Short mmCIF file of C-alpha atoms and ligand atoms in Angstrom, two decimals:
data_model
loop_
_atom_site.label_atom_id
_atom_site.label_comp_id
_atom_site.label_asym_id
_atom_site.label_seq_id
_atom_site.Cartn_x
_atom_site.Cartn_y
_atom_site.Cartn_z
CA PRO A 1 -88.55 44.95 69.79
CA PRO A 2 -91.80 43.01 69.33
CA GLY A 3 -91.87 41.01 66.11
CA ALA A 4 -88.09 41.05 65.86
CA HIS A 5 -86.09 38.10 64.61
CA VAL A 6 -82.83 36.90 66.16
CA PRO A 7 -80.51 34.10 65.06
CA ALA A 8 -80.03 32.81 68.61
CA LEU A 9 -82.25 33.37 71.61
CA VAL A 10 -81.11 32.39 75.10
CA ILE A 11 -83.68 31.96 77.89
CA GLY A 12 -82.02 32.86 81.20
CA THR A 13 -78.70 34.46 82.13
CA GLY A 14 -77.17 31.96 84.59
CA TYR A 15 -74.12 29.78 83.94
CA GLY A 16 -75.39 27.79 80.96
CA GLY A 17 -76.92 30.83 79.27
CA SER A 18 -73.88 33.03 79.79
CA VAL A 19 -71.51 30.44 78.32
CA ALA A 20 -73.78 29.96 75.32
CA ALA A 21 -74.12 33.70 74.70
CA LEU A 22 -70.39 34.39 74.91
CA ARG A 23 -69.29 31.54 72.66
CA LEU A 24 -72.02 32.17 70.08
CA ALA A 25 -71.13 35.87 69.96
CA GLN A 26 -67.44 35.10 69.59
CA ALA A 27 -68.37 32.88 66.64
CA GLY A 28 -70.04 35.90 65.01
CA ILE A 29 -73.65 35.03 65.85
CA ASP A 30 -75.99 37.69 67.24
CA VAL A 31 -77.63 36.66 70.51
CA HIS A 32 -80.58 37.95 72.49
CA MET A 33 -80.87 36.90 76.14
CA LEU A 34 -84.17 37.09 78.02
CA GLU A 35 -84.06 37.16 81.82
CA MET A 36 -87.13 37.22 84.07
CA GLY A 37 -85.23 38.82 86.98
CA MET A 38 -83.86 42.33 87.29
CA ALA A 39 -80.62 43.71 85.87
CA TRP A 40 -79.09 44.40 89.33
CA ASP A 41 -77.03 47.33 88.14
CA THR A 42 -78.64 50.20 90.08
CA PRO A 43 -78.15 51.04 93.76
CA GLY A 44 -81.15 51.27 96.07
CA SER A 45 -81.92 54.13 98.48
CA ASP A 46 -79.13 52.92 100.81
CA GLY A 47 -76.58 53.39 98.02
CA LYS A 48 -76.11 49.64 97.63
CA ILE A 49 -77.32 47.33 94.91
CA PHE A 50 -77.77 44.33 97.19
CA ALA A 51 -79.19 43.88 100.71
CA ASN A 52 -77.19 42.28 103.52
CA THR A 53 -77.86 38.69 104.60
CA THR A 54 -78.66 39.86 108.13
CA ALA A 55 -81.14 42.54 107.00
CA PRO A 56 -83.36 41.27 104.19
CA ASP A 57 -85.65 43.79 102.50
CA GLN A 58 -87.75 43.89 99.32
CA ARG A 59 -84.64 43.32 97.20
CA SER A 60 -84.06 39.98 98.88
CA TYR A 61 -86.97 37.82 97.71
CA TRP A 62 -88.69 37.04 94.44
CA LEU A 63 -92.36 38.08 94.69
CA ARG A 64 -92.96 37.26 98.34
CA THR A 65 -94.58 39.34 101.06
CA ARG A 66 -92.62 37.57 103.79
CA THR A 67 -89.02 36.40 103.82
CA LYS A 68 -88.33 32.68 103.73
CA GLN A 69 -84.86 32.51 105.21
CA PRO A 70 -83.09 29.16 104.82
CA LEU A 71 -82.33 29.23 108.53
CA SER A 72 -85.79 30.07 109.70
CA ASN A 73 -85.12 30.29 113.42
CA PHE A 74 -82.49 31.45 115.85
CA LEU A 75 -82.41 30.21 119.42
CA GLY A 76 -85.75 28.72 118.48
CA PHE A 77 -87.34 32.06 117.54
CA PRO A 78 -88.70 32.51 114.01
CA ILE A 79 -86.77 35.27 112.22
CA ASP A 80 -88.80 35.76 109.04
CA LYS A 81 -90.43 39.13 108.52
CA ASP A 82 -92.80 40.96 106.19
CA ILE A 83 -91.39 42.68 103.12
CA PRO A 84 -92.99 44.44 100.13
CA ARG A 85 -93.64 42.19 97.15
CA TYR A 86 -90.88 42.85 94.65
CA THR A 87 -88.88 41.13 91.92
CA GLY A 88 -86.09 40.45 94.41
CA ILE A 89 -83.00 38.38 93.95
CA LEU A 90 -83.64 35.06 95.73
CA ASP A 91 -86.53 32.82 94.82
CA ALA A 92 -87.57 30.28 97.44
CA GLU A 93 -89.79 28.35 95.05
CA GLU A 94 -92.07 25.98 96.93
CA PHE A 95 -93.10 22.63 95.56
CA GLY A 96 -95.00 20.07 97.65
CA GLY A 97 -92.04 18.57 99.47
CA ILE A 98 -89.19 21.01 98.97
CA ALA A 99 -88.29 24.69 98.69
CA VAL A 100 -85.88 25.24 95.81
CA TYR A 101 -83.71 28.34 96.24
CA GLN A 102 -82.63 30.03 93.00
CA GLY A 103 -81.11 33.32 91.90
CA ARG A 104 -83.27 35.74 89.90
CA GLY A 105 -81.66 38.38 87.76
CA VAL A 106 -78.97 38.96 85.18
CA GLY A 107 -76.34 36.49 86.33
CA GLY A 108 -78.76 33.85 87.66
CA GLY A 109 -77.46 31.82 90.58
CA SER A 110 -74.09 33.57 90.48
CA LEU A 111 -75.78 36.56 92.13
CA VAL A 112 -76.74 34.69 95.29
CA ASN A 113 -74.44 31.70 95.62
CA GLY A 114 -71.42 31.09 97.81
CA GLY A 115 -69.00 31.13 94.91
CA MET A 116 -67.64 27.69 95.83
CA ALA A 117 -66.11 26.57 92.56
CA VAL A 118 -65.49 22.88 92.88
CA THR A 119 -64.35 20.52 90.15
CA PRO A 120 -65.45 17.00 91.08
CA ARG A 121 -62.76 14.40 91.62
CA ARG A 122 -61.93 12.78 88.33
CA GLU A 123 -62.72 9.25 89.48
CA ARG A 124 -66.24 10.33 90.43
CA PHE A 125 -67.07 11.91 87.08
CA GLY A 126 -68.37 8.70 85.48
CA ALA A 127 -71.16 8.56 88.03
CA ILE A 128 -72.10 12.21 87.40
CA LEU A 129 -72.29 12.32 83.60
CA PRO A 130 -71.79 8.75 82.37
CA THR A 131 -72.12 9.54 78.65
CA VAL A 132 -69.57 12.36 78.59
CA ASN A 133 -65.92 11.83 77.64
CA ALA A 134 -64.07 12.52 80.89
CA ASP A 135 -60.68 13.10 79.21
CA GLU A 136 -62.12 15.96 77.19
CA MET A 137 -63.79 17.43 80.27
CA TYR A 138 -60.70 17.32 82.47
CA ASN A 139 -58.23 18.32 79.76
CA VAL A 140 -60.23 21.04 78.06
CA TYR A 141 -63.59 22.05 79.45
CA TYR A 142 -63.10 22.11 83.22
CA PRO A 143 -59.93 24.22 82.77
CA ARG A 144 -61.80 26.51 80.34
CA ALA A 145 -64.70 26.91 82.78
CA ASN A 146 -62.40 27.62 85.73
CA ALA A 147 -60.55 30.25 83.69
CA GLY A 148 -63.77 31.86 82.45
CA LEU A 149 -65.23 32.02 85.95
CA GLY A 150 -62.08 33.45 87.54
CA VAL A 151 -61.64 30.60 90.04
CA THR A 152 -58.76 30.90 92.52
CA ASN A 153 -57.60 29.46 95.85
CA VAL A 154 -57.45 31.21 99.18
CA ASP A 155 -53.98 32.05 100.51
CA GLN A 156 -53.75 29.46 103.27
CA ALA A 157 -51.21 31.36 105.37
CA TRP A 158 -53.58 34.34 105.47
CA TRP A 159 -56.60 32.06 106.09
CA ASN A 160 -54.77 30.58 109.06
CA SER A 161 -54.22 33.98 110.62
CA VAL A 162 -57.43 35.89 110.08
CA ALA A 163 -60.32 36.19 112.57
CA CYS A 164 -63.07 35.91 109.95
CA TYR A 165 -62.06 32.29 109.20
CA GLN A 166 -61.93 31.18 112.83
CA TYR A 167 -65.15 29.25 112.17
CA ALA A 168 -63.51 27.36 109.33
CA ARG A 169 -60.43 26.54 111.41
CA VAL A 170 -62.70 25.13 114.12
CA GLY A 171 -64.33 23.11 111.34
CA ARG A 172 -60.92 21.81 110.28
CA LYS A 173 -59.85 20.93 113.81
CA HIS A 174 -63.01 18.96 114.48
CA ALA A 175 -62.92 17.19 111.11
CA GLU A 176 -59.29 16.16 111.44
CA ARG A 177 -59.61 15.01 115.05
CA SER A 178 -62.31 12.60 113.87
CA GLY A 179 -60.11 11.36 111.03
CA PHE A 180 -61.93 13.03 108.14
CA SER A 181 -60.26 14.58 105.14
CA PHE A 182 -60.58 18.38 105.28
CA VAL A 183 -60.24 19.95 101.84
CA PHE A 184 -59.85 23.54 100.75
CA VAL A 185 -62.17 24.45 97.90
CA PRO A 186 -61.55 27.14 95.28
CA ASN A 187 -63.86 30.13 94.96
CA VAL A 188 -64.66 33.00 92.59
CA TYR A 189 -64.27 35.62 95.32
CA ASP A 190 -61.47 38.15 94.83
CA TRP A 191 -59.19 37.21 97.73
CA GLU A 192 -57.10 40.38 97.38
CA TYR A 193 -60.28 42.37 97.90
CA MET A 194 -61.11 40.32 101.00
CA LYS A 195 -57.65 40.96 102.40
CA GLN A 196 -58.32 44.68 102.02
CA GLU A 197 -61.74 44.26 103.68
CA VAL A 198 -60.01 42.74 106.68
CA ALA A 199 -57.40 45.50 106.63
CA GLY A 200 -60.20 48.06 106.60
CA THR A 201 -59.11 49.82 103.42
CA VAL A 202 -62.19 49.07 101.26
CA PRO A 203 -65.94 48.74 101.93
CA LYS A 204 -66.66 45.40 103.60
CA SER A 205 -68.64 42.84 101.65
CA ALA A 206 -67.96 39.15 102.43
CA VAL A 207 -66.57 40.15 105.81
CA ALA A 208 -69.79 42.09 106.50
CA GLY A 209 -71.81 38.97 105.77
CA GLU A 210 -73.05 39.80 102.28
CA LEU A 211 -74.00 36.69 100.35
CA LEU A 212 -77.49 35.25 100.05
CA TYR A 213 -79.08 38.43 98.70
CA GLY A 214 -76.15 39.51 96.55
CA ASN A 215 -72.63 40.69 97.10
CA ASN A 216 -71.73 44.36 96.56
CA ALA A 217 -68.01 44.01 95.91
CA GLY A 218 -65.62 41.09 95.86
CA LYS A 219 -67.53 38.23 94.27
CA LYS A 220 -66.89 37.64 90.59
CA THR A 221 -70.44 36.95 89.50
CA LEU A 222 -71.26 36.18 85.87
CA GLN A 223 -71.92 39.92 85.47
CA LYS A 224 -68.17 40.46 85.92
CA THR A 225 -66.97 37.43 83.92
CA TYR A 226 -68.83 35.67 81.10
CA LEU A 227 -71.55 38.31 80.69
CA ALA A 228 -69.08 41.22 80.69
CA GLN A 229 -67.11 39.47 77.96
CA ALA A 230 -70.28 38.64 76.07
CA LYS A 231 -71.46 42.27 76.13
CA ALA A 232 -68.01 43.44 75.00
CA THR A 233 -68.43 41.53 71.73
CA GLY A 234 -71.21 43.94 70.78
CA ARG A 235 -73.31 40.97 69.64
CA VAL A 236 -75.24 40.20 72.83
CA ALA A 237 -78.37 42.05 73.96
CA ILE A 238 -79.94 41.31 77.35
CA SER A 239 -83.53 42.12 78.32
CA ALA A 240 -84.18 41.95 82.06
CA LEU A 241 -87.66 41.54 83.58
CA HIS A 242 -88.65 39.53 80.49
CA ARG A 243 -90.11 36.09 81.18
CA VAL A 244 -90.46 33.51 78.42
CA THR A 245 -93.82 31.71 78.48
CA SER A 246 -93.78 29.79 75.20
CA VAL A 247 -91.54 28.52 72.42
CA ALA A 248 -93.45 27.17 69.42
CA PRO A 249 -92.40 25.96 65.97
CA ALA A 250 -93.28 28.52 63.28
CA ASN A 251 -92.32 28.13 59.60
CA GLY A 252 -88.96 26.52 60.20
CA ARG A 253 -88.22 28.97 63.02
CA TYR A 254 -89.42 29.33 66.58
CA ALA A 255 -91.92 31.86 67.89
CA ILE A 256 -91.19 32.92 71.44
CA ALA A 257 -93.83 34.50 73.67
CA VAL A 258 -92.53 36.84 76.34
CA GLU A 259 -94.07 38.70 79.28
CA GLN A 260 -92.49 41.94 80.41
CA LEU A 261 -92.77 42.43 84.18
CA ASP A 262 -92.64 45.48 86.41
CA THR A 263 -90.95 45.26 89.81
CA THR A 264 -94.17 44.16 91.51
CA GLY A 265 -94.31 41.18 89.18
CA THR A 266 -97.25 42.52 87.18
CA VAL A 267 -97.21 41.77 83.45
CA VAL A 268 -97.01 45.14 81.72
CA ALA A 269 -96.62 43.91 78.13
CA THR A 270 -96.59 40.72 76.11
CA LYS A 271 -94.24 40.40 73.17
CA ASN A 272 -93.44 37.95 70.43
CA VAL A 273 -90.09 37.40 68.77
CA THR A 274 -88.81 34.73 66.42
CA ALA A 275 -85.50 32.91 66.49
CA ASP A 276 -83.69 30.31 64.40
CA LYS A 277 -82.32 28.59 67.47
CA VAL A 278 -83.42 28.67 71.09
CA PHE A 279 -81.27 27.78 74.10
CA PHE A 280 -83.12 26.79 77.28
CA ALA A 281 -80.94 28.11 80.09
CA ALA A 282 -83.61 28.96 82.66
CA GLY A 283 -82.00 26.70 85.27
CA SER A 284 -82.97 23.15 86.18
CA VAL A 285 -86.38 24.20 87.46
CA GLY A 286 -87.06 26.98 84.93
CA THR A 287 -86.12 24.88 81.91
CA SER A 288 -87.96 21.80 83.21
CA LYS A 289 -91.09 23.79 83.95
CA LEU A 290 -91.15 25.35 80.47
CA LEU A 291 -90.49 22.09 78.63
CA THR A 292 -92.95 20.06 80.75
CA LYS A 293 -95.70 22.59 80.11
CA LEU A 294 -94.95 22.99 76.39
CA LYS A 295 -94.98 19.23 75.84
CA ALA A 296 -98.14 18.61 77.88
CA THR A 297 -100.11 21.46 76.31
CA GLY A 298 -99.33 20.36 72.78
CA VAL A 299 -97.05 23.27 71.86
CA LEU A 300 -93.99 20.99 71.56
CA PRO A 301 -95.62 17.54 71.36
CA GLY A 302 -92.55 15.99 69.75
CA LEU A 303 -90.44 16.26 72.91
CA ASN A 304 -89.82 12.78 74.31
CA ASN A 305 -91.00 11.21 77.55
CA GLU A 306 -87.78 11.99 79.39
CA ILE A 307 -88.84 15.63 79.74
CA GLY A 308 -89.30 16.50 83.42
CA LYS A 309 -87.52 13.38 84.69
CA GLY A 310 -84.31 12.75 86.59
CA TRP A 311 -84.55 15.72 88.94
CA GLY A 312 -82.48 15.69 92.12
CA ASP A 313 -81.55 18.04 94.97
CA ASN A 314 -77.80 17.25 94.92
CA GLY A 315 -78.50 15.61 98.28
CA ASN A 316 -78.51 18.96 100.11
CA VAL A 317 -79.11 18.90 103.85
CA MET A 318 -78.08 21.42 106.53
CA CYS A 319 -77.22 21.14 110.18
CA GLY A 320 -75.51 23.01 112.98
CA ARG A 321 -73.42 21.81 115.92
CA ALA A 322 -73.12 23.45 119.31
CA ASN A 323 -69.48 23.86 120.33
CA HIS A 324 -67.99 24.14 123.78
CA LEU A 325 -67.16 27.59 125.11
CA TRP A 326 -63.48 26.99 124.36
CA ASP A 327 -64.32 26.64 120.66
CA PRO A 328 -65.79 30.01 119.65
CA THR A 329 -66.45 30.31 115.92
CA GLY A 330 -66.17 34.11 115.78
CA ALA A 331 -68.55 37.05 115.82
CA VAL A 332 -67.30 38.12 112.39
CA GLN A 333 -67.45 35.34 109.81
CA ALA A 334 -66.54 35.79 106.16
CA SER A 335 -69.59 34.75 104.17
CA ILE A 336 -67.46 33.03 101.53
CA PRO A 337 -66.93 29.34 102.35
CA THR A 338 -63.45 27.99 101.82
CA ALA A 339 -63.49 24.34 102.75
CA GLY A 340 -65.31 21.07 103.14
CA ILE A 341 -65.18 17.68 104.80
CA ASP A 342 -64.91 14.91 102.23
CA ASN A 343 -66.47 11.64 103.35
CA TRP A 344 -68.02 10.84 99.96
CA ASP A 345 -66.46 7.47 99.36
CA ALA A 346 -66.97 6.07 102.86
CA GLY A 347 -70.23 7.77 103.84
CA GLY A 348 -71.73 9.48 100.78
CA ALA A 349 -71.35 13.02 102.10
CA PHE A 350 -69.30 16.12 101.25
CA ALA A 351 -69.98 18.77 103.88
CA GLU A 352 -69.17 22.39 103.25
CA VAL A 353 -68.04 24.24 106.36
CA ALA A 354 -70.45 27.14 106.05
CA PRO A 355 -70.50 30.52 107.76
CA LEU A 356 -73.22 31.62 110.16
CA PRO A 357 -72.74 35.36 109.78
CA THR A 358 -74.99 36.64 112.57
CA GLY A 359 -72.61 39.32 113.83
CA ILE A 360 -72.45 37.77 117.30
CA GLU A 361 -70.58 34.84 118.81
CA THR A 362 -72.84 31.79 118.59
CA TYR A 363 -70.40 28.93 119.33
CA ALA A 364 -72.12 27.19 116.42
CA SER A 365 -70.60 25.28 113.54
CA PHE A 366 -72.82 25.24 110.49
CA TYR A 367 -72.67 22.87 107.52
CA LEU A 368 -74.31 22.37 104.14
CA SER A 369 -73.84 18.74 103.14
CA ILE A 370 -74.00 17.42 99.60
CA THR A 371 -74.91 13.74 99.74
CA ARG A 372 -75.37 10.79 97.42
CA ASN A 373 -79.15 10.80 97.78
CA PRO A 374 -80.58 8.23 95.32
CA HIS A 375 -84.08 9.74 94.99
CA ARG A 376 -85.11 11.40 91.74
CA ALA A 377 -88.30 13.38 91.27
CA GLN A 378 -90.36 14.25 88.21
CA PHE A 379 -92.07 17.41 86.99
CA SER A 380 -95.61 17.07 85.64
CA TRP A 381 -98.30 19.36 84.28
CA ASN A 382 -101.40 19.91 86.40
CA SER A 383 -103.91 21.21 83.86
CA ALA A 384 -106.61 21.96 86.44
CA ALA A 385 -104.28 24.14 88.47
CA ASN A 386 -102.50 25.42 85.35
CA ARG A 387 -99.05 24.80 86.81
CA VAL A 388 -96.09 22.46 86.79
CA GLU A 389 -95.63 20.32 89.90
CA LEU A 390 -92.71 18.34 91.30
CA ASN A 391 -93.31 15.07 93.15
CA TRP A 392 -90.36 15.32 95.59
CA GLN A 393 -91.23 14.15 99.11
CA THR A 394 -89.66 15.55 102.28
CA ALA A 395 -89.14 11.99 103.57
CA TRP A 396 -86.75 11.43 100.64
CA LYS A 397 -84.16 13.49 102.55
CA GLN A 398 -83.70 10.68 105.06
CA PRO A 399 -80.81 9.06 103.13
CA SER A 400 -79.13 12.49 103.05
CA ILE A 401 -79.53 12.89 106.79
CA ASP A 402 -78.07 9.43 107.35
CA MET A 403 -75.09 10.24 105.13
CA ALA A 404 -74.48 13.59 106.83
CA LYS A 405 -74.63 11.78 110.16
CA SER A 406 -71.71 9.64 108.96
CA ILE A 407 -69.68 12.80 109.53
CA PHE A 408 -71.38 14.71 112.34
CA ASP A 409 -72.37 11.89 114.69
CA LYS A 410 -68.70 10.94 114.74
CA ILE A 411 -67.51 14.50 115.31
CA ASN A 412 -70.07 15.03 118.06
CA ALA A 413 -69.00 11.81 119.77
CA LYS A 414 -65.35 12.75 119.56
CA GLU A 415 -65.83 16.34 120.72
CA GLY A 416 -68.55 15.62 123.29
CA THR A 417 -70.85 18.06 121.49
CA ILE A 418 -74.46 18.00 120.27
CA TYR A 419 -76.46 19.16 117.27
CA ARG A 420 -78.08 22.60 117.35
CA THR A 421 -81.85 22.19 117.47
CA ASP A 422 -82.82 25.87 117.15
CA LEU A 423 -81.93 26.81 113.56
CA PHE A 424 -84.73 25.24 111.52
CA GLY A 425 -87.53 25.35 114.08
CA VAL A 426 -87.92 24.30 117.69
CA TYR A 427 -86.07 21.06 118.43
CA LYS A 428 -85.37 20.42 114.78
CA ILE A 429 -81.86 19.32 113.88
CA TRP A 430 -81.94 18.94 110.11
CA GLY A 431 -82.57 21.51 107.44
CA ASP A 432 -84.25 18.96 105.18
CA HIS A 433 -86.89 21.20 103.61
CA LEU A 434 -84.79 22.81 100.91
CA THR A 435 -82.14 22.65 98.24
CA TYR A 436 -79.72 25.22 96.80
CA HIS A 437 -78.65 22.84 94.03
CA PRO A 438 -81.53 21.79 91.73
CA LEU A 439 -80.26 19.53 88.94
CA GLY A 440 -81.91 17.61 86.11
CA GLY A 441 -85.32 17.56 84.46
CA ALA A 442 -84.02 17.44 80.88
CA VAL A 443 -81.17 14.99 81.26
CA LEU A 444 -78.28 14.80 78.81
CA GLY A 445 -78.49 11.75 76.58
CA LYS A 446 -82.15 11.19 77.53
CA ALA A 447 -84.32 14.26 76.88
CA THR A 448 -81.53 15.53 74.62
CA ASP A 449 -78.75 14.00 72.58
CA ASN A 450 -75.28 13.80 74.09
CA HIS A 451 -74.72 17.54 73.47
CA GLY A 452 -77.98 19.05 74.67
CA ARG A 453 -79.99 19.04 71.41
CA LEU A 454 -83.60 18.38 72.39
CA HIS A 455 -85.00 15.24 70.81
CA GLY A 456 -87.90 15.96 68.49
CA TYR A 457 -86.91 19.47 67.33
CA SER A 458 -83.87 20.76 65.52
CA GLY A 459 -82.66 24.12 66.77
CA LEU A 460 -83.84 23.68 70.37
CA TYR A 461 -81.17 23.12 73.02
CA VAL A 462 -80.88 22.68 76.77
CA ILE A 463 -77.64 24.14 78.15
CA ASP A 464 -78.03 24.50 81.93
CA GLY A 465 -78.28 22.45 85.13
CA ALA A 466 -81.36 20.64 83.76
CA LEU A 467 -78.94 18.42 81.79
CA ILE A 468 -77.29 16.97 84.89
CA PRO A 469 -79.02 13.94 86.40
CA GLY A 470 -79.60 15.11 89.93
CA ASN A 471 -76.18 15.05 91.58
CA THR A 472 -72.61 16.27 91.04
CA SER A 473 -71.02 15.07 94.34
CA VAL A 474 -69.85 18.65 94.96
CA ASN A 475 -71.24 22.16 94.41
CA PRO A 476 -72.53 22.22 90.85
CA PHE A 477 -71.79 25.45 88.98
CA VAL A 478 -68.33 24.57 87.68
CA THR A 479 -69.72 21.35 86.21
CA ILE A 480 -72.70 23.21 84.69
CA THR A 481 -70.29 25.73 83.15
CA ALA A 482 -67.84 23.10 81.86
CA LEU A 483 -70.62 21.01 80.32
CA ALA A 484 -72.03 24.13 78.64
CA GLU A 485 -68.56 24.91 77.25
CA ARG A 486 -68.33 21.39 75.86
CA ASN A 487 -71.78 21.39 74.33
CA ILE A 488 -71.64 24.84 72.76
CA ASP A 489 -68.29 23.99 71.16
CA ARG A 490 -69.90 21.10 69.33
CA ILE A 491 -73.13 22.96 68.57
CA ILE A 492 -71.32 25.95 67.01
CA ALA A 493 -69.11 23.66 64.93
CA ALA A 494 -71.90 21.40 63.69
CA ASP A 495 -75.16 23.37 63.70
CA PHE A 496 -74.27 26.92 62.60
P1 FAD B 501 -79.36 29.59 86.92
O1 FAD B 501 -78.07 30.12 87.38
O2 FAD B 501 -80.40 29.28 87.94
O3 FAD B 501 -79.95 30.64 85.87
C1 FAD B 501 -81.22 30.54 85.31
C2 FAD B 501 -81.75 31.93 85.02
O4 FAD B 501 -82.92 31.82 84.20
C3 FAD B 501 -82.18 32.70 86.26
O5 FAD B 501 -81.57 33.97 86.26
C4 FAD B 501 -83.70 32.79 86.13
O6 FAD B 501 -84.24 33.98 86.69
C5 FAD B 501 -83.90 32.74 84.64
N1 FAD B 501 -85.22 32.24 84.22
C6 FAD B 501 -85.89 31.18 84.73
N2 FAD B 501 -87.04 30.99 84.07
C7 FAD B 501 -87.09 31.95 83.11
C8 FAD B 501 -88.06 32.27 82.10
N3 FAD B 501 -89.18 31.55 81.93
N4 FAD B 501 -87.81 33.34 81.31
C9 FAD B 501 -86.67 34.07 81.47
N5 FAD B 501 -85.74 33.81 82.41
C10 FAD B 501 -85.95 32.75 83.21
N6 FAD B 501 -73.27 26.31 93.38
C11 FAD B 501 -71.93 26.15 93.47
O7 FAD B 501 -71.33 25.50 92.61
N7 FAD B 501 -71.23 26.71 94.51
C12 FAD B 501 -71.85 27.43 95.50
O8 FAD B 501 -71.18 27.94 96.41
C13 FAD B 501 -73.27 27.57 95.44
N8 FAD B 501 -73.94 28.23 96.43
C14 FAD B 501 -75.29 28.44 96.28
C15 FAD B 501 -75.97 29.20 97.24
C16 FAD B 501 -77.32 29.50 97.06
C17 FAD B 501 -78.05 30.31 98.10
C18 FAD B 501 -78.00 29.06 95.89
C19 FAD B 501 -79.45 29.39 95.65
C20 FAD B 501 -77.33 28.30 94.95
C21 FAD B 501 -75.99 27.98 95.12
N9 FAD B 501 -75.28 27.23 94.18
C22 FAD B 501 -73.94 27.03 94.31
C23 FAD B 501 -75.98 26.65 93.01
C24 FAD B 501 -75.71 27.41 91.70
O9 FAD B 501 -75.92 28.78 91.87
C25 FAD B 501 -76.62 26.83 90.60
O10 FAD B 501 -76.32 25.46 90.46
C26 FAD B 501 -76.45 27.52 89.26
O11 FAD B 501 -76.72 28.89 89.34
C27 FAD B 501 -77.33 26.90 88.19
O12 FAD B 501 -76.94 27.41 86.93
P2 FAD B 501 -77.91 27.36 85.68
O13 FAD B 501 -77.17 27.93 84.52
O14 FAD B 501 -78.44 25.98 85.55
O15 FAD B 501 -79.17 28.26 86.05
#
């Protein structure tokens, strides 16, 4: 209720926020979570909560009147279409040089992501989070995060036999014939459910291509894991369609300004609450935007000059390859990725063998590469335009393209194949206009202390992907979760 006071307020309900809420509640602290997206707990007119990847509708995009599909073209033809403006699940947030895809709703990115739950190789951890004790992370917090998220491995015998992973087996064959290391990656999908999907005994979800706009069955999103546990404590309240616009010091507490939205994105009410402690968990972009604005507009002038810095795209770049007719990748492709090609040490790229669930045979192999891109961008406040900007440049993807080529040029040469040029435009090979993995903007040990306490203010914390300086060498959510587990442990012990 307006004017209410809470001991702990969490902004955002993604990985960092969900970990914070659960652990605080278990420690006996009442928590209120504010989430700008919808609750995603009510079916639409088709009886389903989430739309299919192949048939986007108003539920699919955050406040857009036209879809902005990551693969914008097929056989060269643009595939985007008009949709009603709605508080949908996937935000394709456009900055000057990059579109940053993010989940919107209770569960954050877990609602829309591929569920790939990858713990980085131990020897690479020092380059990811240099100030964090790796022993603690690998002995305690990565295992805790994997358990909390419900991470498991695919049954490889089944994977080897099933039609919906034909595309991944083609990916393995081509990787191994070129001498690359092909690695299975864990996931949060319920593999027993997927086996039943294939057997035809339950409604199809991953096997029907559900992913980008939500998954109606087998994926263990945060709604089913951390947030379900958090709610079960009886100490966590969640308000959906509530967007935080300000956090200001007020008599030893913080005053939080909130806008309540309707499903067209219109502000229907503004509210104020106070809190003793505030956790910024609005995601790398959401947290960075809030802090950059609050510092620049004099609301939180004591934040240091590291705010907004150190932002990276995890080196994301996409491409497709055209296979020969004897290498079909399958008309039915499970939307849940299971594997990657690891050429990080030699070429700076880890390529996930991704599905292209179009429902027809395309003879295409599709990949999302994570690369060691060195560029870092900065958020800044544009007072004339009244918005936060990001100075990323599209040309900064070139190192990522070069690193991805360390894998795919070699595979193409070996297989006698070529790149697809029809997926991102007409005669355009590289999907270099986007990222799924925003990281940084309030970097650990720079904008905050070594546990996420913001410099300049006691009782303000960052606990999401904004802490991580731009790259994790693999898909990021397990690292975001494990770091949040580590930080909240210390914060509860020392600050409450
Ligand atoms: P988020 O999960 O982004 O949560 C932040 C939440 O805060 C959001 O719900 C947002 O709506 C809310 N919010 C923002 N601003 C405000 C505000 N002002 N007020 C209130 N609420 C606010 N990672 C992997 O590891 N494996 C994968 O397979 C994978 N696949 C992906 C596929 C796609 C299509 C996308 C988009 C991402 C994928 N990711 C994947 C990335 C992963 O989902 C993110 O790294 C992760 O969700 C980030 O966690 P977070 O806690 O930092 O923030």
